[in-house]
XYZ file of C-alpha atoms in Angstrom:
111
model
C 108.333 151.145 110.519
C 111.330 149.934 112.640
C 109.896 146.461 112.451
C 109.859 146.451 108.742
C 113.311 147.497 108.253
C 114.544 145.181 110.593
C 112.748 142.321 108.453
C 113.950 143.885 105.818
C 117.521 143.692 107.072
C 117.027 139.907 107.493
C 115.751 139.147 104.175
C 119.056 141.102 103.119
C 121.225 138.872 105.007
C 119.378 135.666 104.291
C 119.582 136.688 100.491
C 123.625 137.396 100.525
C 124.020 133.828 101.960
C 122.294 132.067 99.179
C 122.927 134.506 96.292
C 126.119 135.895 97.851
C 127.519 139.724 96.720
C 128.484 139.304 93.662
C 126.665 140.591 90.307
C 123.081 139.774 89.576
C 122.561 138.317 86.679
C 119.905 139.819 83.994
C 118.880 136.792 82.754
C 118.221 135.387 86.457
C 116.065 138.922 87.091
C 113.845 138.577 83.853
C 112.985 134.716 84.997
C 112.484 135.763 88.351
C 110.670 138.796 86.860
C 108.387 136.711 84.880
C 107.919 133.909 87.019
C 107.744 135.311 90.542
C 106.949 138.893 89.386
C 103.730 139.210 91.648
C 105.416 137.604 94.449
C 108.747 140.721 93.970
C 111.007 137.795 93.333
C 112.840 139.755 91.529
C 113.040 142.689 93.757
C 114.783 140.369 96.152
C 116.875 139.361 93.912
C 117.957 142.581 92.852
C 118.690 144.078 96.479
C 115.311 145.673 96.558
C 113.998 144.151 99.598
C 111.337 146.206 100.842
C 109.670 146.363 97.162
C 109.568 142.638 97.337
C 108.271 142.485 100.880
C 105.513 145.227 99.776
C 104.842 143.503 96.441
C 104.808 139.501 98.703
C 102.278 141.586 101.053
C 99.816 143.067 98.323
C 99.851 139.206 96.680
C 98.993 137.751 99.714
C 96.598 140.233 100.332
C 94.861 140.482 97.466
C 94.733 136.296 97.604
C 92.817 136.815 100.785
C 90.651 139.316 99.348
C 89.639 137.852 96.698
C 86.740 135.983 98.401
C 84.853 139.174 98.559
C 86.081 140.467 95.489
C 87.836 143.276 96.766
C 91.503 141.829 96.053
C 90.909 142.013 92.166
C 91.850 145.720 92.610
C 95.276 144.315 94.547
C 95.995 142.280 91.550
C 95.338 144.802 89.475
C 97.963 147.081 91.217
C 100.660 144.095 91.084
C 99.888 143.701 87.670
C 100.448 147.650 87.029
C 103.564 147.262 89.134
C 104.803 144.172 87.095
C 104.788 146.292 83.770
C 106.727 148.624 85.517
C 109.206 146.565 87.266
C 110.085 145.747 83.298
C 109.892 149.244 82.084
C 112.595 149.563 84.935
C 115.011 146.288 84.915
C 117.621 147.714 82.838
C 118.138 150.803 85.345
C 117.409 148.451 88.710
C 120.038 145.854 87.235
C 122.632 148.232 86.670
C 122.059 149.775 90.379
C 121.931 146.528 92.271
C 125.659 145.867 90.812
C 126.793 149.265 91.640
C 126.376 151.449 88.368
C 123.535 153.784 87.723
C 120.945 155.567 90.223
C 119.137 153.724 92.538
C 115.410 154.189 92.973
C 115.942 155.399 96.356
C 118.178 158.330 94.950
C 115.246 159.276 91.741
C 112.628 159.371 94.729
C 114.756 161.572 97.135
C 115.767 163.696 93.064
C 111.504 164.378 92.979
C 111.162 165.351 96.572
């Protein structure tokens, strides 16, 4: 698990060099959203980097999968998880630039 959020760390610090600190953008997290949805493009965007790296994992995968038919069910999952990542942008917009509850906080809430 230590391995993961290290690589998670780095995708964080990768992402603040390009994208910098500053606001994220709706419109930029819809296109991401809708265009690299399956890959969690958005998630990185968004400061929800080990959702994308899970969602980047499932794609790939599923992708490999696929040849024995098995990875249908993974894109069936991303594709669950894509109508919920929309369900959801409002909230994970308004958390990523500081305002609202972040995921994190409603899954600790439940527990």
């Amino acid at each position: 698990m230590q391995q993961f959020d290290d690589a998670a760390n780095q995708v964080d610090n990768a992402m603040a060099k390009v994208v910098g600190d500053g606001e994220r953008q709706p419109l930029v997290a819809w296109l991401l959203w809708f265009f690299l949805g399956g890959l969690g493009g958005h998630n990185f965007y968004l400061r929800r980097t080990k959702q994308g790296l899970m969602q980047a994992g499932l794609f790939v995968a599923s992708a490999v999968l696929t040849m024995i038919l098995i990875g249908a069910l993974g894109f069936l999952a991303l594709f669950v998880w894509w109508v919920m990542d929309a369900i959801k942008m409002g909230e994970r917009i308004e958390a990523a630039n500081g305002g609202g509850a972040s995921d994190a906080g409603e899954i600790a809430e439940a527990a």
